[in-house]
Amino acid sequence: MGPNKFQDVTVILFDLDNTLINTKGADRLACEQVFQYLQNCNVRRSTAREAVDKFYSFVRETPQDPSNEDGDVDAWRLMLWKQALGPGLSARASTAYAIWKEIRTRHLCLGAELEDLLLELRKCYKLGLITNGPSSAQWDKIRRVNASNYFDVIIVSGDVKHAKPSPAIFEEAFRRLDASSLECVMVGDRLDTDIKGAMKANCAVTVWVSDSDASLEDVHPKPDFKVSHVREILDLLPESKGFSSLCKNRTLGVFHSLRDDAQQWRKDH
């Protein structure tokens, strides 16, 4: 299967979390700052580590109230900190959450290299951003990275009441971009939402962003292509588009790989 699949593409759709911004990495770094805060409060090291590990697990599994996507995200995540800290430390939950939120937000960024990439792509393609999550939480991140500077259309599941992998959220993007599904590429890190949804919506091409060792033959659903970083999609696009050598040769230094980040997290533990 070769890059010819891109010949008729006019639209590139991107996922946000862990595709364009390293949300998992930001979560880990923020948890580490809370760990340091708890130690400064003379909380035993093992107790502090257990608490931040629990919260990280909680927030990755259920970042918002699963029974109410429009609910108060701050209240939900504060409750997760209270659960993670337990009765003996629950009084420190408000400060822990404030530290976690501030550090996490600071590290949610595109970086200059990725901004350059999106500007280059926008010269030749319409760009869309499709992200799952509650409206308030996702738009906070979207505004922070100035996504409106790079995307023609931004769709949050909390706004349209449809979430990936439902074809409906993709169809909303097609409508707003005045494009057919057969003109669209979907780029995302999750097989179960980004890739599955794009396939159900009949997108022309699916690109899975992952630094795992899994081959395309070993995963389901099976995307058309796999890349380690978003930057590598330039290698798939037709040469006739004429992207600058500057853009093709730059590396995504800010968006460090999740695998490298995970190794550092294990080392710190």
CSV table of C-alpha atoms in Angstrom, one decimal:
chain,number,residue,atom,x,y,z
A,1,MET,CA,0.0,0.0,0.0
A,2,GLY,CA,1.8,3.1,-1.1
A,3,PRO,CA,1.5,6.9,-0.9
A,4,ASN,CA,-0.7,7.0,-4.0
A,5,LYS,CA,-3.6,6.8,-1.6
A,6,PHE,CA,-2.9,10.5,-0.9
A,7,GLN,CA,-3.3,11.7,-4.5
A,8,ASP,CA,-6.9,12.8,-4.1
A,9,VAL,CA,-6.6,14.0,-0.5
A,10,THR,CA,-7.6,17.7,0.1
A,11,VAL,CA,-8.3,17.5,3.9
A,12,ILE,CA,-6.1,16.2,6.8
A,13,LEU,CA,-7.9,15.6,10.1
A,14,PHE,CA,-6.0,15.4,13.4
A,15,ASP,CA,-6.7,14.1,16.8
A,16,LEU,CA,-5.5,16.4,19.7
A,17,ASP,CA,-4.4,14.5,22.8
A,18,ASN,CA,-1.3,12.4,22.4
A,19,THR,CA,-1.3,13.1,18.7
A,20,LEU,CA,-0.5,16.8,18.6
A,21,ILE,CA,0.1,17.4,22.3
A,22,ASN,CA,1.6,15.0,24.8
A,23,THR,CA,-1.2,14.8,27.3
A,24,LYS,CA,0.1,11.6,28.9
A,25,GLY,CA,3.5,13.1,29.4
A,26,ALA,CA,2.0,16.3,30.8
A,27,ASP,CA,-0.1,14.2,33.2
A,28,ARG,CA,3.0,12.4,34.4
A,29,LEU,CA,5.1,15.5,34.9
A,30,ALA,CA,2.3,17.2,36.8
A,31,CYS,CA,1.9,14.1,39.1
A,32,GLU,CA,5.6,14.3,39.8
A,33,GLN,CA,5.2,17.9,41.0
A,34,VAL,CA,2.4,16.8,43.4
A,35,PHE,CA,4.7,14.0,44.6
A,36,GLN,CA,7.3,16.6,45.5
A,37,TYR,CA,4.7,18.8,47.2
A,38,LEU,CA,3.5,15.9,49.4
A,39,GLN,CA,7.1,15.0,50.4
A,40,ASN,CA,7.6,18.7,51.3
A,41,CYS,CA,4.6,18.2,53.6
A,42,ASN,CA,6.4,15.3,55.3
A,43,VAL,CA,4.2,12.7,53.8
A,44,ARG,CA,6.0,9.4,53.6
A,45,ARG,CA,7.6,8.8,50.3
A,46,SER,CA,5.8,5.5,49.7
A,47,THR,CA,2.5,7.0,50.7
A,48,ALA,CA,3.0,10.0,48.4
A,49,ARG,CA,4.0,7.7,45.5
A,50,GLU,CA,1.0,5.5,46.0
A,51,ALA,CA,-1.3,8.5,46.0
A,52,VAL,CA,0.0,10.1,42.8
A,53,ASP,CA,0.1,6.7,41.0
A,54,LYS,CA,-3.5,6.2,42.0
A,55,PHE,CA,-4.5,9.6,40.7
A,56,TYR,CA,-2.6,9.1,37.4
A,57,SER,CA,-4.4,5.8,36.9
A,58,PHE,CA,-7.8,7.4,37.8
A,59,VAL,CA,-7.4,10.4,35.5
A,60,ARG,CA,-6.2,8.4,32.6
A,61,GLU,CA,-9.1,5.9,32.9
A,62,THR,CA,-11.9,8.5,33.6
A,63,PRO,CA,-10.7,12.1,32.9
A,64,GLN,CA,-14.3,13.3,33.3
A,65,ASP,CA,-17.5,12.0,34.9
A,66,PRO,CA,-18.5,9.1,32.5
A,67,SER,CA,-22.2,9.6,33.4
A,68,ASN,CA,-22.2,13.4,32.6
A,69,GLU,CA,-19.8,14.6,29.9
A,70,ASP,CA,-21.1,18.2,30.5
A,71,GLY,CA,-20.3,18.0,34.2
A,72,ASP,CA,-17.8,20.1,36.1
A,73,VAL,CA,-14.4,18.7,35.1
A,74,ASP,CA,-12.6,20.5,38.0
A,75,ALA,CA,-15.0,19.1,40.6
A,76,TRP,CA,-14.5,15.6,39.1
A,77,ARG,CA,-10.7,15.7,39.1
A,78,LEU,CA,-10.7,17.2,42.6
A,79,MET,CA,-12.8,14.2,43.7
A,80,LEU,CA,-10.3,11.9,42.1
A,81,TRP,CA,-7.5,13.5,44.1
A,82,LYS,CA,-9.5,13.0,47.3
A,83,GLN,CA,-9.9,9.4,46.5
A,84,ALA,CA,-6.3,8.9,45.6
A,85,LEU,CA,-5.0,10.6,48.8
A,86,GLY,CA,-7.4,8.9,51.1
A,87,PRO,CA,-9.1,10.2,54.2
A,88,GLY,CA,-5.9,10.9,56.0
A,89,LEU,CA,-4.6,13.3,53.3
A,90,SER,CA,-7.8,14.5,51.7
A,91,ALA,CA,-7.4,18.0,53.2
A,92,ARG,CA,-4.4,18.4,50.8
A,93,ALA,CA,-6.5,17.5,47.7
A,94,SER,CA,-7.3,21.1,46.7
A,95,THR,CA,-3.6,22.1,46.7
A,96,ALA,CA,-2.6,18.9,45.0
A,97,TYR,CA,-5.2,19.5,42.2
A,98,ALA,CA,-4.1,23.1,41.8
A,99,ILE,CA,-0.5,22.1,41.4
A,100,TRP,CA,-1.4,19.3,39.0
A,101,LYS,CA,-3.6,21.5,36.8
A,102,GLU,CA,-1.1,24.3,36.6
A,103,ILE,CA,1.9,22.1,35.7
A,104,ARG,CA,-0.1,20.0,33.3
A,105,THR,CA,-1.5,23.1,31.5
A,106,ARG,CA,2.0,24.6,31.2
A,107,HIS,CA,3.3,21.5,29.4
A,108,LEU,CA,0.4,21.1,26.9
A,109,CYS,CA,1.9,22.8,23.9
A,110,LEU,CA,2.5,22.2,20.2
A,111,GLY,CA,6.0,23.6,20.0
A,112,ALA,CA,7.6,25.6,17.2
A,113,GLU,CA,8.4,22.5,15.0
A,114,LEU,CA,4.8,21.3,15.0
A,115,GLU,CA,3.4,24.8,14.5
A,116,ASP,CA,5.7,25.0,11.4
A,117,LEU,CA,4.5,21.7,10.2
A,118,LEU,CA,0.8,22.7,10.4
A,119,LEU,CA,1.4,26.0,8.7
A,120,GLU,CA,3.2,24.1,5.9
A,121,LEU,CA,0.4,21.6,5.5
A,122,ARG,CA,-2.2,24.3,5.5
A,123,LYS,CA,-0.7,25.8,2.3
A,124,CYS,CA,-1.9,22.7,0.4
A,125,TYR,CA,-4.7,21.1,2.5
A,126,LYS,CA,-7.7,22.1,4.6
A,127,LEU,CA,-6.9,21.0,8.2
A,128,GLY,CA,-9.4,19.8,10.8
A,129,LEU,CA,-9.1,19.0,14.5
A,130,ILE,CA,-11.5,16.4,16.0
A,131,THR,CA,-11.2,15.7,19.7
A,132,ASN,CA,-13.2,13.7,22.2
A,133,GLY,CA,-13.9,15.2,25.6
A,134,PRO,CA,-16.0,17.7,27.6
A,135,SER,CA,-16.3,21.1,25.9
A,136,SER,CA,-14.7,23.2,28.7
A,137,ALA,CA,-11.7,20.9,29.2
A,138,GLN,CA,-10.9,20.5,25.5
A,139,TRP,CA,-11.4,24.1,24.6
A,140,ASP,CA,-9.0,25.1,27.4
A,141,LYS,CA,-6.3,23.1,25.7
A,142,ILE,CA,-7.4,24.2,22.2
A,143,ARG,CA,-7.1,27.9,23.1
A,144,ARG,CA,-3.8,27.4,24.9
A,145,VAL,CA,-2.2,26.0,21.8
A,146,ASN,CA,-3.8,28.7,19.6
A,147,ALA,CA,-5.3,26.0,17.4
A,148,SER,CA,-7.5,28.4,15.5
A,149,ASN,CA,-4.3,29.7,13.8
A,150,TYR,CA,-3.7,26.3,12.2
A,151,PHE,CA,-7.1,24.6,11.7
A,152,ASP,CA,-10.0,25.4,9.4
A,153,VAL,CA,-12.4,23.5,11.6
A,154,ILE,CA,-12.2,22.4,15.2
A,155,ILE,CA,-14.8,19.9,16.5
A,156,VAL,CA,-15.1,18.8,20.2
A,157,SER,CA,-17.3,15.9,21.0
A,158,GLY,CA,-18.8,17.6,24.0
A,159,ASP,CA,-20.2,20.3,21.6
A,160,VAL,CA,-21.7,18.1,19.0
A,161,LYS,CA,-22.9,15.2,21.3
A,162,HIS,CA,-21.1,12.7,19.1
A,163,ALA,CA,-17.7,11.2,19.9
A,164,LYS,CA,-15.2,9.1,18.0
A,165,PRO,CA,-15.5,6.4,16.8
A,166,SER,CA,-19.0,7.5,15.8
A,167,PRO,CA,-19.1,8.4,12.1
A,168,ALA,CA,-21.3,11.3,13.0
A,169,ILE,CA,-18.5,13.5,14.3
A,170,PHE,CA,-16.5,12.8,11.2
A,171,GLU,CA,-19.5,13.6,9.0
A,172,GLU,CA,-19.8,16.9,10.8
A,173,ALA,CA,-16.2,17.7,9.9
A,174,PHE,CA,-16.9,16.7,6.2
A,175,ARG,CA,-19.9,19.1,6.2
A,176,ARG,CA,-18.0,22.0,7.7
A,177,LEU,CA,-15.1,21.5,5.4
A,178,ASP,CA,-17.3,21.0,2.3
A,179,ALA,CA,-15.4,17.8,1.5
A,180,SER,CA,-16.3,14.2,0.9
A,181,SER,CA,-14.9,11.4,3.1
A,182,LEU,CA,-12.8,10.2,0.2
A,183,GLU,CA,-10.8,13.4,0.3
A,184,CYS,CA,-9.9,13.0,3.9
A,185,VAL,CA,-7.0,11.6,5.9
A,186,MET,CA,-7.4,10.9,9.7
A,187,VAL,CA,-4.3,11.1,11.8
A,188,GLY,CA,-4.5,9.9,15.4
A,189,ASP,CA,-2.9,7.9,18.2
A,190,ARG,CA,-5.9,5.6,19.2
A,191,LEU,CA,-7.0,2.6,17.2
A,192,ASP,CA,-10.3,2.3,19.0
A,193,THR,CA,-11.5,5.9,18.4
A,194,ASP,CA,-9.4,7.7,15.7
A,195,ILE,CA,-8.7,4.9,13.3
A,196,LYS,CA,-11.9,2.9,13.9
A,197,GLY,CA,-14.0,6.0,13.6
A,198,ALA,CA,-12.3,7.2,10.4
A,199,MET,CA,-12.8,3.8,8.8
A,200,LYS,CA,-16.4,3.7,9.7
A,201,ALA,CA,-16.8,7.2,8.2
A,202,ASN,CA,-15.1,5.9,5.0
A,203,CYS,CA,-12.1,8.2,5.2
A,204,ALA,CA,-9.7,7.7,2.3
A,205,VAL,CA,-6.6,7.2,4.5
A,206,THR,CA,-5.9,6.5,8.2
A,207,VAL,CA,-2.6,7.2,9.8
A,208,TRP,CA,-1.8,5.8,13.3
A,209,VAL,CA,0.7,7.8,15.4
A,210,SER,CA,2.4,5.3,17.7
A,211,ASP,CA,6.0,4.5,18.8
A,212,SER,CA,5.0,1.0,19.8
A,213,ASP,CA,6.7,-2.0,18.3
A,214,ALA,CA,3.4,-3.4,17.0
A,215,SER,CA,3.3,-3.9,13.2
A,216,LEU,CA,0.2,-3.0,11.2
A,217,GLU,CA,-0.4,-6.8,10.7
A,218,ASP,CA,-0.7,-7.2,14.5
A,219,VAL,CA,-3.3,-4.5,15.3
A,220,HIS,CA,-7.0,-4.1,14.9
A,221,PRO,CA,-8.5,-2.1,13.3
A,222,LYS,CA,-5.7,-2.0,10.8
A,223,PRO,CA,-4.7,1.6,9.7
A,224,ASP,CA,-3.2,2.3,6.3
A,225,PHE,CA,0.0,3.7,7.7
A,226,LYS,CA,1.9,3.9,11.0
A,227,VAL,CA,4.2,6.8,12.0
A,228,SER,CA,6.2,7.5,15.2
A,229,HIS,CA,5.6,11.2,15.0
A,230,VAL,CA,3.1,13.4,13.2
A,231,ARG,CA,6.0,15.0,11.3
A,232,GLU,CA,6.5,11.7,9.4
A,233,ILE,CA,3.2,12.2,7.5
A,234,LEU,CA,5.3,14.4,5.2
A,235,ASP,CA,7.0,11.3,3.9
A,236,LEU,CA,3.6,10.0,2.8
A,237,LEU,CA,2.3,13.0,1.0
A,238,PRO,CA,2.8,13.5,-2.8
A,239,GLU,CA,6.1,15.1,-3.7
A,240,SER,CA,4.2,17.4,-6.1
A,241,LYS,CA,2.9,19.3,-3.0
A,242,GLY,CA,6.4,20.8,-2.7
A,243,PHE,CA,6.8,21.1,1.0
A,244,SER,CA,9.9,23.0,2.0
A,245,SER,CA,13.1,21.1,2.9
A,246,LEU,CA,13.2,23.1,6.1
A,247,CYS,CA,10.0,21.6,7.3
A,248,LYS,CA,10.9,18.1,6.2
A,249,ASN,CA,14.2,18.2,8.0
A,250,ARG,CA,13.1,19.5,11.4
A,251,THR,CA,12.5,17.3,14.3
A,252,LEU,CA,9.7,17.5,16.9
A,253,GLY,CA,11.9,18.2,19.9
A,254,VAL,CA,9.1,19.5,22.1
A,255,PHE,CA,6.9,16.5,21.5
A,256,HIS,CA,9.1,13.8,23.0
A,257,SER,CA,8.0,10.3,22.3
A,258,LEU,CA,5.7,8.7,24.8
A,259,ARG,CA,7.9,5.7,25.0
A,260,ASP,CA,10.9,7.9,26.1
A,261,ASP,CA,8.7,9.7,28.5
A,262,ALA,CA,7.4,6.5,30.0
A,263,GLN,CA,11.0,5.3,30.5
A,264,GLN,CA,11.8,8.5,32.4
A,265,TRP,CA,8.7,8.1,34.5
A,266,ARG,CA,9.7,4.6,35.5
A,267,LYS,CA,13.2,5.7,36.2
A,268,ASP,CA,12.0,8.5,38.5
A,269,HIS,CA,9.8,6.1,40.4
